[in-house]
């Protein structure tokens, strides 16, 4: 029996099994087997020596990368054309885009690379329709834009999420707070700092035995179940932010638009009517967590035309590195104007955390 047949057999058994307290242990073991076989399948396909498809190796450029994923004919290419100056082929038939087409969004002085991916289909994680290449390219992005048809979104969204989950991508989720370390001896040491309702020591040991792990140290700092523990053991999961973009809202009723717009992590747009693009760009900026920092020379007004783009939580040290690597060595102190300063200006060191639209003046030794 091949790996695909084993995966199908386990999925069928999980579908037949009722979910309740009595079957939690059995389902946990099935999930561990399923995750192990899926990893084997992906590794065997990756090591098959086949060519990666043309157009998927796009050089990363700009301050951040955003990847658009969705089923065919939902408006990804039109959205790329509207948000950037890049022309992507648009037609009324499916699979118009066959390669990965990059464009650049100019927003708040930042250059954000936007990737128009070919449409994926059900079974993409198993390699159908070059789906694995599309999803693998999306893993390199800082943000996923899941483009959906407003009329079919309720049906297609869970299907795409399932394909991404199969490929190890976790959307809008934080990594599980579980400490896991393999050892050479000493057996399995299981501890928790909180009461556990979803995991038992026996289930934890049996999941590790599925992976041929007999010596490890585990510490649960949250009340989490088998799914999260398997993700930690696998160690190859990618936790990404995702924005659900519902296109073609001009084709559905106003009540449906209002209901969809209230969903979490969601933006409604219409490419035909150029509707709500400004709000979409605002949300992309927010989810990427970029901040603008302006420079100021001594005795002069600050330069508010060309900001230095940094990540959320960046310090004065990161600011100095973005100007020149040697600047930190000559750094004496900095004067910061803006929301991160207790008073304007505030004299700071290299570890001061900067916020959006701060102005920084550097004094050298």
Tab-separated table of N, CA, C and O in Angstrom, residues 55 58-69 75-88 97 99-107 110-117 137-138 140-147 243 245 271 277 280-281 284-285 288:
chain	number	residue	atom	x	y	z
A	55	UNK	N	8.850	30.262	-13.670
A	55	UNK	CA	8.142	31.436	-13.187
A	55	UNK	C	7.835	31.455	-11.711
A	55	UNK	O	7.242	32.396	-11.233
A	58	UNK	N	10.750	33.755	-7.915
A	58	UNK	CA	10.736	35.212	-8.069
A	58	UNK	C	11.654	35.816	-7.023
A	58	UNK	O	11.531	35.519	-5.822
A	59	UNK	N	12.576	36.658	-7.454
A	59	UNK	CA	13.514	37.297	-6.539
A	59	UNK	C	12.766	38.217	-5.582
A	59	UNK	O	11.949	39.035	-5.998
A	60	UNK	N	13.035	38.056	-4.275
A	60	UNK	CA	12.362	38.869	-3.266
A	60	UNK	C	12.911	40.284	-3.321
A	60	UNK	O	14.120	40.499	-3.278
A	61	UNK	N	12.027	41.260	-3.377
A	61	UNK	CA	12.450	42.655	-3.436
A	61	UNK	C	11.483	43.514	-2.620
A	61	UNK	O	10.397	43.071	-2.249
A	62	UNK	N	11.882	44.759	-2.363
A	62	UNK	CA	11.035	45.668	-1.601
A	62	UNK	C	11.148	45.425	-0.107
A	62	UNK	O	11.996	44.678	0.380
A	63	UNK	N	10.270	46.076	0.651
A	63	UNK	CA	10.304	45.999	2.105
A	63	UNK	C	9.504	44.828	2.658
A	63	UNK	O	9.686	44.441	3.817
A	64	UNK	N	8.587	44.256	1.873
A	64	UNK	CA	7.777	43.113	2.311
A	64	UNK	C	7.205	42.422	1.076
A	64	UNK	O	7.178	42.984	-0.014
A	65	UNK	N	6.769	41.184	1.276
A	65	UNK	CA	6.188	40.412	0.166
A	65	UNK	C	4.802	39.931	0.552
A	65	UNK	O	4.590	39.410	1.645
A	66	UNK	N	3.851	40.093	-0.381
A	66	UNK	CA	2.458	39.650	-0.185
A	66	UNK	C	2.104	38.692	-1.317
A	66	UNK	O	2.356	39.000	-2.486
A	67	UNK	N	1.544	37.534	-0.984
A	67	UNK	CA	1.178	36.533	-1.990
A	67	UNK	C	-0.332	36.400	-2.069
A	67	UNK	O	-1.005	36.271	-1.043
A	68	UNK	N	-0.856	36.434	-3.296
A	68	UNK	CA	-2.309	36.246	-3.513
A	68	UNK	C	-2.579	34.791	-3.867
A	68	UNK	O	-1.991	34.254	-4.810
A	69	UNK	N	-3.490	34.185	-3.102
A	69	UNK	CA	-3.869	32.788	-3.333
A	69	UNK	C	-5.383	32.728	-3.493
A	69	UNK	O	-6.109	33.456	-2.820
A	75	UNK	N	-10.383	37.056	-9.630
A	75	UNK	CA	-9.981	38.456	-9.788
A	75	UNK	C	-8.589	38.786	-9.275
A	75	UNK	O	-8.296	39.954	-9.019
A	76	UNK	N	-7.712	37.780	-9.135
A	76	UNK	CA	-6.358	38.036	-8.623
A	76	UNK	C	-5.556	38.902	-9.589
A	76	UNK	O	-4.889	39.860	-9.177
A	77	UNK	N	-5.609	38.579	-10.872
A	77	UNK	CA	-4.837	39.333	-11.872
A	77	UNK	C	-5.358	40.761	-11.999
A	77	UNK	O	-4.573	41.706	-12.142
A	78	UNK	N	-6.676	40.942	-11.943
A	78	UNK	CA	-7.257	42.287	-12.012
A	78	UNK	C	-6.830	43.100	-10.796
A	78	UNK	O	-6.506	44.282	-10.910
A	79	UNK	N	-6.806	42.469	-9.628
A	79	UNK	CA	-6.392	43.148	-8.400
A	79	UNK	C	-4.931	43.573	-8.483
A	79	UNK	O	-4.578	44.682	-8.065
A	80	UNK	N	-4.083	42.701	-9.052
A	80	UNK	CA	-2.666	43.054	-9.238
A	80	UNK	C	-2.527	44.271	-10.146
A	80	UNK	O	-1.762	45.194	-9.861
A	81	UNK	N	-3.295	44.296	-11.227
A	81	UNK	CA	-3.241	45.416	-12.169
A	81	UNK	C	-3.725	46.708	-11.526
A	81	UNK	O	-3.158	47.783	-11.766
A	82	UNK	N	-4.757	46.611	-10.684
A	82	UNK	CA	-5.322	47.810	-10.049
A	82	UNK	C	-4.401	48.380	-8.966
A	82	UNK	O	-4.279	49.601	-8.821
A	83	UNK	N	-3.749	47.492	-8.196
A	83	UNK	CA	-2.936	47.951	-7.071
A	83	UNK	C	-1.507	48.313	-7.465
A	83	UNK	O	-0.833	49.047	-6.758
A	84	UNK	N	-1.026	47.761	-8.589
A	84	UNK	CA	0.335	48.037	-9.046
A	84	UNK	C	0.268	48.531	-10.493
A	84	UNK	O	-0.783	48.595	-11.102
A	85	UNK	N	1.425	48.843	-11.041
A	85	UNK	CA	1.493	49.253	-12.451
A	85	UNK	C	1.798	48.073	-13.370
A	85	UNK	O	2.138	48.251	-14.533
A	86	UNK	N	1.695	46.863	-12.835
A	86	UNK	CA	2.007	45.657	-13.607
A	86	UNK	C	0.769	45.178	-14.348
A	86	UNK	O	-0.326	45.139	-13.783
A	87	UNK	N	0.951	44.801	-15.594
A	87	UNK	CA	-0.155	44.274	-16.394
A	87	UNK	C	-0.113	42.751	-16.348
A	87	UNK	O	0.852	42.135	-16.789
A	88	UNK	N	-1.148	42.139	-15.788
A	88	UNK	CA	-1.275	40.683	-15.762
A	88	UNK	C	-2.443	40.304	-16.655
A	88	UNK	O	-3.481	40.972	-16.650
A	97	UNK	N	-3.682	32.943	-15.664
A	97	UNK	CA	-2.325	33.105	-15.147
A	97	UNK	C	-1.704	31.733	-14.928
A	97	UNK	O	-2.227	30.918	-14.172
A	99	UNK	N	1.941	31.434	-14.542
A	99	UNK	CA	3.188	31.595	-13.798
A	99	UNK	C	2.979	32.612	-12.683
A	99	UNK	O	1.927	33.234	-12.604
A	100	UNK	N	3.996	32.776	-11.858
A	100	UNK	CA	3.925	33.742	-10.755
A	100	UNK	C	4.367	35.116	-11.273
A	100	UNK	O	5.496	35.278	-11.721
A	101	UNK	N	3.452	36.092	-11.231
A	101	UNK	CA	3.735	37.426	-11.775
A	101	UNK	C	3.874	38.428	-10.626
A	101	UNK	O	2.934	38.605	-9.851
A	102	UNK	N	5.047	39.078	-10.497
A	102	UNK	CA	5.233	40.036	-9.401
A	102	UNK	C	4.865	41.461	-9.805
A	102	UNK	O	5.001	41.849	-10.974
A	103	UNK	N	4.405	42.233	-8.842
A	103	UNK	CA	4.164	43.661	-9.020
A	103	UNK	C	4.598	44.376	-7.742
A	103	UNK	O	4.880	43.733	-6.734
A	104	UNK	N	4.658	45.707	-7.789
A	104	UNK	CA	5.107	46.474	-6.625
A	104	UNK	C	4.054	47.509	-6.258
A	104	UNK	O	3.634	48.313	-7.096
A	105	UNK	N	3.612	47.470	-4.973
A	105	UNK	CA	2.687	48.468	-4.439
A	105	UNK	C	3.504	49.575	-3.790
A	105	UNK	O	4.344	49.313	-2.926
A	106	UNK	N	3.297	50.817	-4.218
A	106	UNK	CA	3.942	51.977	-3.594
A	106	UNK	C	2.954	52.555	-2.581
A	106	UNK	O	1.903	53.071	-2.959
A	107	UNK	N	3.301	52.441	-1.285
A	107	UNK	CA	2.357	52.897	-0.252
A	107	UNK	C	3.133	53.413	0.952
A	107	UNK	O	3.995	52.717	1.488
A	110	UNK	N	6.791	52.974	1.100
A	110	UNK	CA	7.326	51.602	1.108
A	110	UNK	C	7.039	50.927	-0.228
A	110	UNK	O	6.063	51.249	-0.908
A	111	UNK	N	7.906	49.987	-0.583
A	111	UNK	CA	7.704	49.158	-1.770
A	111	UNK	C	7.322	47.758	-1.303
A	111	UNK	O	8.123	47.059	-0.684
A	112	UNK	N	6.077	47.378	-1.596
A	112	UNK	CA	5.553	46.082	-1.161
A	112	UNK	C	5.382	45.205	-2.398
A	112	UNK	O	4.620	45.541	-3.308
A	113	UNK	N	6.102	44.091	-2.433
A	113	UNK	CA	6.018	43.184	-3.580
A	113	UNK	C	4.740	42.357	-3.485
A	113	UNK	O	4.469	41.718	-2.473
A	114	UNK	N	3.947	42.369	-4.553
A	114	UNK	CA	2.687	41.616	-4.618
A	114	UNK	C	2.818	40.536	-5.678
A	114	UNK	O	3.147	40.830	-6.828
A	115	UNK	N	2.570	39.282	-5.284
A	115	UNK	CA	2.703	38.150	-6.205
A	115	UNK	C	1.333	37.651	-6.631
A	115	UNK	O	0.488	37.348	-5.797
A	116	UNK	N	1.130	37.587	-7.952
A	116	UNK	CA	-0.093	37.015	-8.526
A	116	UNK	C	0.183	35.557	-8.844
A	116	UNK	O	0.905	35.234	-9.782
A	117	UNK	N	-0.376	34.667	-8.022
A	117	UNK	CA	-0.145	33.221	-8.186
A	117	UNK	C	-1.183	32.600	-9.112
A	117	UNK	O	-2.322	33.072	-9.167
A	137	UNK	N	5.645	28.669	-2.917
A	137	UNK	CA	6.049	30.061	-3.187
A	137	UNK	C	5.374	31.010	-2.198
A	137	UNK	O	5.971	31.998	-1.762
A	138	UNK	N	4.132	30.693	-1.811
A	138	UNK	CA	3.407	31.543	-0.853
A	138	UNK	C	4.048	31.504	0.529
A	138	UNK	O	3.950	32.466	1.291
A	140	UNK	N	7.029	31.850	1.234
A	140	UNK	CA	8.117	32.832	1.320
A	140	UNK	C	7.593	34.244	1.580
A	140	UNK	O	8.387	35.168	1.761
A	141	UNK	N	6.265	34.423	1.593
A	141	UNK	CA	5.677	35.763	1.743
A	141	UNK	C	5.540	36.140	3.218
A	141	UNK	O	5.575	35.291	4.108
A	142	UNK	N	5.363	37.439	3.463
A	142	UNK	CA	5.123	37.942	4.818
A	142	UNK	C	3.630	37.980	5.141
A	142	UNK	O	3.254	38.061	6.308
A	143	UNK	N	2.801	37.958	4.094
A	143	UNK	CA	1.350	38.034	4.274
A	143	UNK	C	0.672	37.302	3.124
A	143	UNK	O	1.116	37.386	1.976
A	144	UNK	N	-0.408	36.585	3.442
A	144	UNK	CA	-1.210	35.901	2.416
A	144	UNK	C	-2.493	36.687	2.196
A	144	UNK	O	-3.197	37.015	3.153
A	145	UNK	N	-2.771	37.010	0.929
A	145	UNK	CA	-4.058	37.591	0.555
A	145	UNK	C	-4.879	36.477	-0.083
A	145	UNK	O	-4.577	36.047	-1.197
A	146	UNK	N	-5.877	35.981	0.632
A	146	UNK	CA	-6.727	34.943	0.064
A	146	UNK	C	-7.884	35.622	-0.659
A	146	UNK	O	-8.792	36.166	-0.036
A	147	UNK	N	-7.829	35.599	-1.995
A	147	UNK	CA	-8.834	36.278	-2.818
A	147	UNK	C	-9.982	35.306	-3.081
A	147	UNK	O	-9.767	34.203	-3.579
A	243	UNK	N	-5.146	37.798	5.119
A	243	UNK	CA	-6.240	38.747	4.927
A	243	UNK	C	-7.165	38.158	3.865
A	243	UNK	O	-6.726	37.835	2.755
A	245	UNK	N	-9.798	38.543	1.179
A	245	UNK	CA	-10.294	39.606	0.298
A	245	UNK	C	-11.446	39.050	-0.539
A	245	UNK	O	-11.234	38.198	-1.407
A	271	UNK	N	-13.316	44.860	-7.971
A	271	UNK	CA	-12.331	45.283	-8.975
A	271	UNK	C	-13.010	46.008	-10.136
A	271	UNK	O	-12.417	46.904	-10.741
A	277	UNK	N	-10.391	49.932	-2.356
A	277	UNK	CA	-8.958	49.646	-2.471
A	277	UNK	C	-8.144	50.378	-1.400
A	277	UNK	O	-7.140	49.860	-0.920
A	280	UNK	N	-8.241	48.414	1.739
A	280	UNK	CA	-7.448	47.192	1.564
A	280	UNK	C	-5.958	47.485	1.767
A	280	UNK	O	-5.263	46.733	2.458
A	281	UNK	N	-5.470	48.584	1.190
A	281	UNK	CA	-4.057	48.951	1.364
A	281	UNK	C	-3.748	49.270	2.821
A	281	UNK	O	-2.666	48.924	3.325
A	284	UNK	N	-3.422	45.939	4.588
A	284	UNK	CA	-2.161	45.275	4.209
A	284	UNK	C	-1.005	45.876	5.002
A	284	UNK	O	-0.161	45.162	5.544
A	285	UNK	N	-0.982	47.214	5.091
A	285	UNK	CA	0.061	47.912	5.856
A	285	UNK	C	0.011	47.504	7.333
A	285	UNK	O	1.041	47.227	7.953
A	288	UNK	N	1.165	43.781	7.810
A	288	UNK	CA	2.600	43.609	7.593
A	288	UNK	C	3.404	44.156	8.766
A	288	UNK	O	4.557	43.765	8.970
